Amino acid sequence: MKKFLLAYNPVSGDAMFKKKLDDIINQFQSRDCIIMPYRTKKESFDPFFANCVRNVNADGIIAAGGDGTLHKIINMTLKENLDVPVGIIPSGTSNDFASHLGIDAKFDEYINSIITGKTQYVDVGSIGDEYFINVISAGMMTGVAHEVDTRLKNTFGKLAYYFRGLGELPRFRGLDFTIEADGEIIKEKIFFVLVVNSPVVASFKNISMDAKINDGKLDMILLKQCNIPELMKIVADTVAGKTSFDNKNIIYKQASYFKFSCPDRVESDLDGELGPVLPLEIHTVSNKLKMFVL
Ligand SMILES: Nc1ncnc2c1ncn2[C@@H]1O[C@H](COP(=O)(O)OP(=O)(O)OP(=O)(O)O)[C@@H](O)[C@H]1O
């Protein structure tokens, strides 16, 4: 009989996962599998988590939450060398990585994939000893995801992020960035830069059409300093699901290594969680994480 540790975040998304717990347990039990619930903590690292996975000899870990929950679960899994696949029950506000895997649309099928052990290795990004699964960002707008009040997010969902982002616009200013991408040096005044693993970021499906989660590379999308009408054109194209690679204010690069530095104090954001201050060295760790896939 297969056993899965269900690591659920009680506050992610609309904070209603608790009400779905019984149905999830039922879905696995009716397929002769046992679910063991583990309640996530606000702290990044919880030694009890790895103990649980080892002691119950789990066949897999299922992260129920959003991208921030997945970020914390994959970090604990990789840092503790837990050799078990990770799955996702999307129940956060935007669930970008799960959305790229197509889980929401075929949830029943996905549960069968977990139970039959259908897995794939995926790349992750690393900065020092911290991993990220979907995106790192730095510059203006960084911090929007983790600065939004939890109650606003629970009530307004993704809109809370967008409203908070709009509120940042008057404070936009160019930052003098030096970027190294696999040996190539780029010096630009920028608004912000993203490095993505999957093409889905902030619920926008086409941030980078070429991004693949198992190609051994990450994709950088850099927005140069520009005027407000130019910025609005890029925002409108992004909302319409168009990539802006041909826009003169965007620089796009695929690489396995990036270095960001800036004379100003600039914070980063990893999968919507507060990340380290620049300078940053970002590596692609190829095919590092075993995940349940459709
Ligand atoms: N028991 C808990 N109590 C309070 N906060 C928690 C708890 N467990 C996890 N957290 C924190 O909740 C935060 C939000 O989680 P998560 O990012 O998964 O949800 P979300 O923000 O709604 O979704 P998304 O990132 O997909 O938009 C994370 O920073 C996580 O550390």
mmCIF file of C-alpha atoms in Angstrom, residues 12-294:
data_model
loop_
_atom_site.group_PDB
_atom_site.id
_atom_site.type_symbol
_atom_site.label_atom_id
_atom_site.label_comp_id
_atom_site.label_asym_id
_atom_site.label_seq_id
_atom_site.Cartn_x
_atom_site.Cartn_y
_atom_site.Cartn_z
ATOM 1 C CA SER A 12 -2.211 29.698 1.046
ATOM 2 C CA GLY A 13 -4.681 30.908 -1.584
ATOM 3 C CA ASP A 14 -8.120 31.497 -0.076
ATOM 4 C CA ALA A 15 -7.112 29.433 3.010
ATOM 5 C CA MET A 16 -9.840 26.885 2.183
ATOM 6 C CA PHE A 17 -7.640 23.831 1.616
ATOM 7 C CA LYS A 18 -8.572 22.610 5.119
ATOM 8 C CA LYS A 19 -12.120 22.077 3.840
ATOM 9 C CA LYS A 20 -10.864 20.038 0.877
ATOM 10 C CA LEU A 21 -8.677 17.777 3.007
ATOM 11 C CA ASP A 22 -11.377 15.159 3.575
ATOM 12 C CA ASP A 23 -12.067 14.895 -0.153
ATOM 13 C CA ILE A 24 -8.340 14.511 -0.946
ATOM 14 C CA ILE A 25 -7.941 11.772 1.697
ATOM 15 C CA ASN A 26 -10.994 10.045 0.212
ATOM 16 C CA GLN A 27 -9.614 10.256 -3.348
ATOM 17 C CA PHE A 28 -6.391 8.484 -2.301
ATOM 18 C CA GLN A 29 -8.071 6.017 0.089
ATOM 19 C CA SER A 30 -10.524 4.944 -2.607
ATOM 20 C CA ARG A 31 -7.439 4.036 -4.682
ATOM 21 C CA ASP A 32 -5.973 1.974 -1.773
ATOM 22 C CA CYS A 33 -3.427 4.596 -0.734
ATOM 23 C CA ILE A 34 -2.819 6.309 2.576
ATOM 24 C CA ILE A 35 -2.382 10.055 2.993
ATOM 25 C CA MET A 36 -0.502 11.404 5.987
ATOM 26 C CA PRO A 37 -1.185 15.093 6.570
ATOM 27 C CA TYR A 38 1.697 17.368 7.602
ATOM 28 C CA ARG A 39 0.868 21.020 8.359
ATOM 29 C CA THR A 40 3.525 23.367 6.912
ATOM 30 C CA LYS A 41 5.108 26.085 9.049
ATOM 31 C CA LYS A 42 5.830 29.725 8.276
ATOM 32 C CA GLU A 43 9.561 29.136 8.880
ATOM 33 C CA SER A 44 11.721 28.103 5.920
ATOM 34 C CA PHE A 45 13.133 24.992 7.508
ATOM 35 C CA ASP A 46 11.447 22.438 9.759
ATOM 36 C CA PRO A 47 13.577 19.426 10.795
ATOM 37 C CA PHE A 48 10.351 17.550 11.660
ATOM 38 C CA PHE A 49 9.446 17.464 7.945
ATOM 39 C CA ALA A 50 12.383 15.258 6.874
ATOM 40 C CA ASN A 51 11.824 13.051 9.952
ATOM 41 C CA CYS A 52 8.204 12.534 8.919
ATOM 42 C CA VAL A 53 9.121 11.590 5.335
ATOM 43 C CA ARG A 54 11.773 9.125 6.541
ATOM 44 C CA ASN A 55 9.814 7.655 9.452
ATOM 45 C CA VAL A 56 6.674 6.941 7.468
ATOM 46 C CA ASN A 57 8.786 5.729 4.530
ATOM 47 C CA ALA A 58 6.690 7.860 2.192
ATOM 48 C CA ASP A 59 6.429 6.962 -1.511
ATOM 49 C CA GLY A 60 6.057 10.633 -2.303
ATOM 50 C CA ILE A 61 5.544 14.135 -0.970
ATOM 51 C CA ILE A 62 2.540 16.143 -2.112
ATOM 52 C CA ALA A 63 2.768 19.901 -1.588
ATOM 53 C CA ALA A 64 -0.690 21.475 -1.213
ATOM 54 C CA GLY A 65 -0.308 25.222 -1.515
ATOM 55 C CA GLY A 66 1.028 27.804 -3.919
ATOM 56 C CA ASP A 67 4.478 28.481 -5.354
ATOM 57 C CA GLY A 68 5.821 29.611 -1.961
ATOM 58 C CA THR A 69 4.809 26.316 -0.361
ATOM 59 C CA LEU A 70 6.338 24.339 -3.229
ATOM 60 C CA HIS A 71 9.515 26.433 -2.855
ATOM 61 C CA LYS A 72 9.846 25.512 0.816
ATOM 62 C CA ILE A 73 9.011 21.837 0.281
ATOM 63 C CA ILE A 74 11.515 21.382 -2.560
ATOM 64 C CA ASN A 75 14.219 23.133 -0.514
ATOM 65 C CA MET A 76 13.670 20.825 2.457
ATOM 66 C CA THR A 77 13.493 17.790 0.145
ATOM 67 C CA LEU A 78 16.730 18.609 -1.701
ATOM 68 C CA LYS A 79 18.708 19.877 1.297
ATOM 69 C CA GLU A 80 17.800 16.765 3.301
ATOM 70 C CA ASN A 81 18.559 14.481 0.309
ATOM 71 C CA LEU A 82 15.101 12.910 0.522
ATOM 72 C CA ASP A 83 14.977 10.555 -2.419
ATOM 73 C CA VAL A 84 11.209 10.803 -2.991
ATOM 74 C CA PRO A 85 9.247 12.434 -5.802
ATOM 75 C CA VAL A 86 7.322 15.637 -5.168
ATOM 76 C CA GLY A 87 3.796 16.324 -6.426
ATOM 77 C CA ILE A 88 1.565 19.387 -6.182
ATOM 78 C CA ILE A 89 -2.050 20.010 -5.236
ATOM 79 C CA PRO A 90 -2.443 23.595 -6.456
ATOM 80 C CA SER A 91 -4.166 25.605 -3.731
ATOM 81 C CA GLY A 92 -2.247 28.868 -3.669
ATOM 82 C CA THR A 93 -3.058 32.218 -5.210
ATOM 83 C CA SER A 94 -1.374 31.803 -8.563
ATOM 84 C CA ASN A 95 0.178 28.252 -8.672
ATOM 85 C CA ASP A 96 2.469 29.028 -11.600
ATOM 86 C CA PHE A 97 4.557 25.849 -11.651
ATOM 87 C CA ALA A 98 1.512 23.585 -11.211
ATOM 88 C CA SER A 99 -0.237 25.499 -13.949
ATOM 89 C CA HIS A 100 2.707 24.884 -16.293
ATOM 90 C CA LEU A 101 2.473 21.140 -15.511
ATOM 91 C CA GLY A 102 -1.251 21.300 -16.403
ATOM 92 C CA ILE A 103 -2.300 19.769 -13.080
ATOM 93 C CA ASP A 104 -5.434 21.811 -12.355
ATOM 94 C CA ALA A 105 -7.102 20.935 -15.649
ATOM 95 C CA LYS A 106 -6.584 17.169 -15.206
ATOM 96 C CA PHE A 107 -6.572 16.709 -11.451
ATOM 97 C CA ASP A 108 -8.115 13.191 -11.369
ATOM 98 C CA GLU A 109 -5.611 12.002 -13.947
ATOM 99 C CA TYR A 110 -2.810 13.602 -11.925
ATOM 100 C CA ILE A 111 -3.802 11.669 -8.774
ATOM 101 C CA ASN A 112 -3.534 8.474 -10.839
ATOM 102 C CA SER A 113 -0.072 9.593 -12.031
ATOM 103 C CA ILE A 114 1.026 10.090 -8.413
ATOM 104 C CA ILE A 115 -0.275 6.683 -7.417
ATOM 105 C CA THR A 116 1.267 4.873 -10.378
ATOM 106 C CA GLY A 117 4.543 6.759 -9.836
ATOM 107 C CA LYS A 118 4.712 8.658 -13.133
ATOM 108 C CA THR A 119 7.705 10.945 -12.610
ATOM 109 C CA GLN A 120 10.114 13.193 -14.469
ATOM 110 C CA TYR A 121 13.336 14.925 -13.388
ATOM 111 C CA VAL A 122 13.156 18.715 -13.642
ATOM 112 C CA ASP A 123 15.795 21.453 -13.407
ATOM 113 C CA VAL A 124 15.925 23.818 -10.471
ATOM 114 C CA GLY A 125 17.826 27.079 -10.022
ATOM 115 C CA SER A 126 20.245 27.608 -7.155
ATOM 116 C CA ILE A 127 21.640 30.662 -5.375
ATOM 117 C CA GLY A 128 24.160 29.618 -2.755
ATOM 118 C CA ASP A 129 22.468 26.815 -0.855
ATOM 119 C CA GLU A 130 18.904 27.970 -1.717
ATOM 120 C CA TYR A 131 16.960 26.429 -4.592
ATOM 121 C CA PHE A 132 14.095 27.883 -6.634
ATOM 122 C CA ILE A 133 11.693 25.969 -8.811
ATOM 123 C CA ASN A 134 10.096 28.620 -11.012
ATOM 124 C CA VAL A 135 11.429 32.173 -10.891
ATOM 125 C CA ILE A 136 13.870 34.598 -9.360
ATOM 126 C CA SER A 137 13.329 38.310 -9.819
ATOM 127 C CA ALA A 138 15.234 41.440 -8.842
ATOM 128 C CA GLY A 139 14.669 45.171 -9.304
ATOM 129 C CA MET A 140 11.438 47.190 -9.223
ATOM 130 C CA MET A 141 8.327 45.099 -8.352
ATOM 131 C CA THR A 142 10.445 42.585 -6.463
ATOM 132 C CA GLY A 143 8.758 42.060 -3.139
ATOM 133 C CA VAL A 144 5.222 42.525 -4.484
ATOM 134 C CA ALA A 145 4.363 38.851 -3.935
ATOM 135 C CA HIS A 146 5.554 38.589 -0.354
ATOM 136 C CA GLU A 147 4.507 42.099 0.683
ATOM 137 C CA VAL A 148 0.818 41.560 -0.129
ATOM 138 C CA ASP A 149 -1.189 41.171 3.051
ATOM 139 C CA THR A 150 -2.347 37.563 3.551
ATOM 140 C CA ARG A 151 -5.951 38.661 4.231
ATOM 141 C CA LEU A 152 -6.028 40.679 0.973
ATOM 142 C CA LYS A 153 -4.645 37.677 -0.921
ATOM 143 C CA ASN A 154 -7.181 35.336 0.690
ATOM 144 C CA THR A 155 -9.989 37.713 -0.354
ATOM 145 C CA PHE A 156 -8.911 39.089 -3.727
ATOM 146 C CA GLY A 157 -6.573 36.328 -4.944
ATOM 147 C CA LYS A 158 -4.273 37.325 -7.822
ATOM 148 C CA LEU A 159 -5.838 40.801 -8.065
ATOM 149 C CA ALA A 160 -4.160 41.646 -4.752
ATOM 150 C CA TYR A 161 -0.750 41.145 -6.450
ATOM 151 C CA TYR A 162 -1.693 43.277 -9.454
ATOM 152 C CA PHE A 163 -3.072 46.146 -7.298
ATOM 153 C CA ARG A 164 0.099 46.072 -5.184
ATOM 154 C CA GLY A 165 2.182 46.087 -8.408
ATOM 155 C CA LEU A 166 0.300 49.118 -9.772
ATOM 156 C CA GLY A 167 0.985 50.947 -6.509
ATOM 157 C CA GLU A 168 4.729 50.496 -7.161
ATOM 158 C CA LEU A 169 4.654 52.351 -10.526
ATOM 159 C CA PRO A 170 5.313 55.893 -9.190
ATOM 160 C CA ARG A 171 8.448 54.589 -7.465
ATOM 161 C CA PHE A 172 9.926 53.053 -10.651
ATOM 162 C CA ARG A 173 13.523 54.112 -11.349
ATOM 163 C CA GLY A 174 16.343 52.626 -13.373
ATOM 164 C CA LEU A 175 18.966 50.504 -11.602
ATOM 165 C CA ASP A 176 22.531 50.143 -12.928
ATOM 166 C CA PHE A 177 22.821 46.390 -13.368
ATOM 167 C CA THR A 178 25.779 44.349 -14.531
ATOM 168 C CA ILE A 179 24.716 40.917 -15.692
ATOM 169 C CA GLU A 180 26.850 37.999 -16.706
ATOM 170 C CA ALA A 181 25.099 35.279 -18.718
ATOM 171 C CA ASP A 182 27.362 32.273 -19.484
ATOM 172 C CA GLY A 183 30.345 34.617 -19.903
ATOM 173 C CA GLU A 184 28.574 37.428 -21.819
ATOM 174 C CA ILE A 185 28.548 40.752 -19.936
ATOM 175 C CA ILE A 186 25.518 43.075 -20.167
ATOM 176 C CA LYS A 187 25.511 46.537 -18.540
ATOM 177 C CA GLU A 188 22.108 48.257 -18.558
ATOM 178 C CA LYS A 189 19.895 50.624 -16.614
ATOM 179 C CA ILE A 190 16.988 48.329 -15.865
ATOM 180 C CA PHE A 191 13.584 48.297 -14.170
ATOM 181 C CA PHE A 192 13.654 44.603 -13.371
ATOM 182 C CA VAL A 193 14.931 41.217 -14.389
ATOM 183 C CA LEU A 194 13.397 37.754 -14.167
ATOM 184 C CA VAL A 195 15.114 34.402 -14.517
ATOM 185 C CA VAL A 196 12.548 31.681 -15.134
ATOM 186 C CA ASN A 197 12.487 27.895 -15.268
ATOM 187 C CA SER A 198 8.929 27.470 -16.627
ATOM 188 C CA PRO A 199 7.177 29.937 -18.978
ATOM 189 C CA VAL A 200 4.415 30.721 -16.429
ATOM 190 C CA VAL A 201 5.009 33.649 -14.051
ATOM 191 C CA ALA A 202 2.432 35.631 -12.031
ATOM 192 C CA SER A 203 -0.279 33.654 -13.880
ATOM 193 C CA PHE A 204 0.961 34.984 -17.253
ATOM 194 C CA LYS A 205 1.349 31.890 -19.402
ATOM 195 C CA ASN A 206 3.792 33.144 -21.999
ATOM 196 C CA ILE A 207 6.491 35.051 -20.169
ATOM 197 C CA SER A 208 9.031 33.015 -22.116
ATOM 198 C CA MET A 209 7.876 30.707 -24.899
ATOM 199 C CA ASP A 210 11.230 28.926 -25.051
ATOM 200 C CA ALA A 211 11.516 28.106 -21.343
ATOM 201 C CA LYS A 212 11.652 24.370 -20.670
ATOM 202 C CA ILE A 213 11.895 22.799 -17.229
ATOM 203 C CA ASN A 214 14.378 20.096 -18.255
ATOM 204 C CA ASP A 215 16.697 21.761 -20.782
ATOM 205 C CA GLY A 216 19.555 22.483 -18.340
ATOM 206 C CA LYS A 217 19.060 26.213 -18.850
ATOM 207 C CA LEU A 218 17.197 29.132 -17.298
ATOM 208 C CA ASP A 219 15.674 32.019 -19.283
ATOM 209 C CA MET A 220 16.392 35.649 -18.422
ATOM 210 C CA ILE A 221 13.912 38.392 -19.330
ATOM 211 C CA LEU A 222 15.268 41.851 -18.607
ATOM 212 C CA LEU A 223 13.190 45.026 -18.789
ATOM 213 C CA LYS A 224 15.307 48.107 -19.534
ATOM 214 C CA GLN A 225 14.442 51.491 -18.097
ATOM 215 C CA CYS A 226 11.788 52.975 -20.415
ATOM 216 C CA ASN A 227 9.006 55.551 -20.395
ATOM 217 C CA ILE A 228 5.503 54.840 -19.057
ATOM 218 C CA PRO A 229 3.784 54.388 -22.491
ATOM 219 C CA GLU A 230 6.523 51.914 -23.500
ATOM 220 C CA LEU A 231 6.129 50.103 -20.178
ATOM 221 C CA MET A 232 2.330 49.964 -20.610
ATOM 222 C CA LYS A 233 2.728 48.436 -24.096
ATOM 223 C CA ILE A 234 4.843 45.614 -22.600
ATOM 224 C CA VAL A 235 2.323 45.116 -19.750
ATOM 225 C CA ALA A 236 -0.585 45.026 -22.256
ATOM 226 C CA ASP A 237 1.228 42.477 -24.473
ATOM 227 C CA THR A 238 2.025 40.321 -21.427
ATOM 228 C CA VAL A 239 -1.599 40.416 -20.235
ATOM 229 C CA ALA A 240 -2.686 39.451 -23.780
ATOM 230 C CA GLY A 241 -0.393 36.394 -23.563
ATOM 231 C CA LYS A 242 2.185 37.714 -26.065
ATOM 232 C CA THR A 243 5.917 37.505 -25.441
ATOM 233 C CA SER A 244 7.833 40.761 -25.921
ATOM 234 C CA PHE A 245 11.181 39.380 -27.090
ATOM 235 C CA ASP A 246 11.170 41.652 -30.159
ATOM 236 C CA ASN A 247 10.543 44.780 -28.034
ATOM 237 C CA LYS A 248 13.582 47.117 -27.924
ATOM 238 C CA ASN A 249 13.226 47.450 -24.167
ATOM 239 C CA ILE A 250 13.486 43.704 -23.500
ATOM 240 C CA ILE A 251 16.655 41.620 -23.457
ATOM 241 C CA TYR A 252 16.145 37.843 -23.537
ATOM 242 C CA LYS A 253 18.906 35.293 -22.893
ATOM 243 C CA GLN A 254 19.039 31.588 -22.191
ATOM 244 C CA ALA A 255 21.988 30.432 -20.075
ATOM 245 C CA SER A 256 22.912 27.977 -17.375
ATOM 246 C CA TYR A 257 24.752 30.582 -15.245
ATOM 247 C CA PHE A 258 23.899 34.212 -14.454
ATOM 248 C CA LYS A 259 25.497 36.768 -12.162
ATOM 249 C CA PHE A 260 23.654 39.973 -11.161
ATOM 250 C CA SER A 261 25.272 42.915 -9.455
ATOM 251 C CA CYS A 262 24.205 46.502 -8.762
ATOM 252 C CA PRO A 263 25.773 49.320 -6.691
ATOM 253 C CA ASP A 264 22.392 49.916 -4.969
ATOM 254 C CA ARG A 265 20.968 47.635 -2.291
ATOM 255 C CA VAL A 266 18.604 45.375 -4.277
ATOM 256 C CA GLU A 267 16.654 42.458 -2.827
ATOM 257 C CA SER A 268 15.636 39.407 -4.790
ATOM 258 C CA ASP A 269 12.534 37.275 -4.742
ATOM 259 C CA LEU A 270 12.549 33.487 -5.160
ATOM 260 C CA ASP A 271 9.243 31.861 -6.153
ATOM 261 C CA GLY A 272 7.384 34.732 -4.431
ATOM 262 C CA GLU A 273 9.431 34.411 -1.217
ATOM 263 C CA LEU A 274 11.994 36.968 -0.023
ATOM 264 C CA GLY A 275 15.425 36.097 -1.446
ATOM 265 C CA PRO A 276 19.005 37.289 -0.805
ATOM 266 C CA VAL A 277 20.377 40.779 -1.521
ATOM 267 C CA LEU A 278 22.529 41.260 -4.677
ATOM 268 C CA PRO A 279 25.154 40.313 -5.860
ATOM 269 C CA LEU A 280 23.719 36.940 -6.885
ATOM 270 C CA GLU A 281 25.180 33.970 -8.689
ATOM 271 C CA ILE A 282 22.477 31.808 -10.227
ATOM 272 C CA HIS A 283 23.194 28.282 -11.409
ATOM 273 C CA THR A 284 20.946 25.825 -13.219
ATOM 274 C CA VAL A 285 20.996 22.482 -11.464
ATOM 275 C CA SER A 286 20.052 20.186 -14.287
ATOM 276 C CA ASN A 287 17.512 17.377 -13.712
ATOM 277 C CA LYS A 288 17.825 17.674 -9.935
ATOM 278 C CA LEU A 289 14.266 17.147 -8.681
ATOM 279 C CA LYS A 290 12.038 14.132 -9.297
ATOM 280 C CA MET A 291 8.430 15.283 -9.706
ATOM 281 C CA PHE A 292 5.128 13.526 -10.277
ATOM 282 C CA VAL A 293 3.844 14.566 -13.703
ATOM 283 C CA LEU A 294 0.771 13.893 -15.832
#
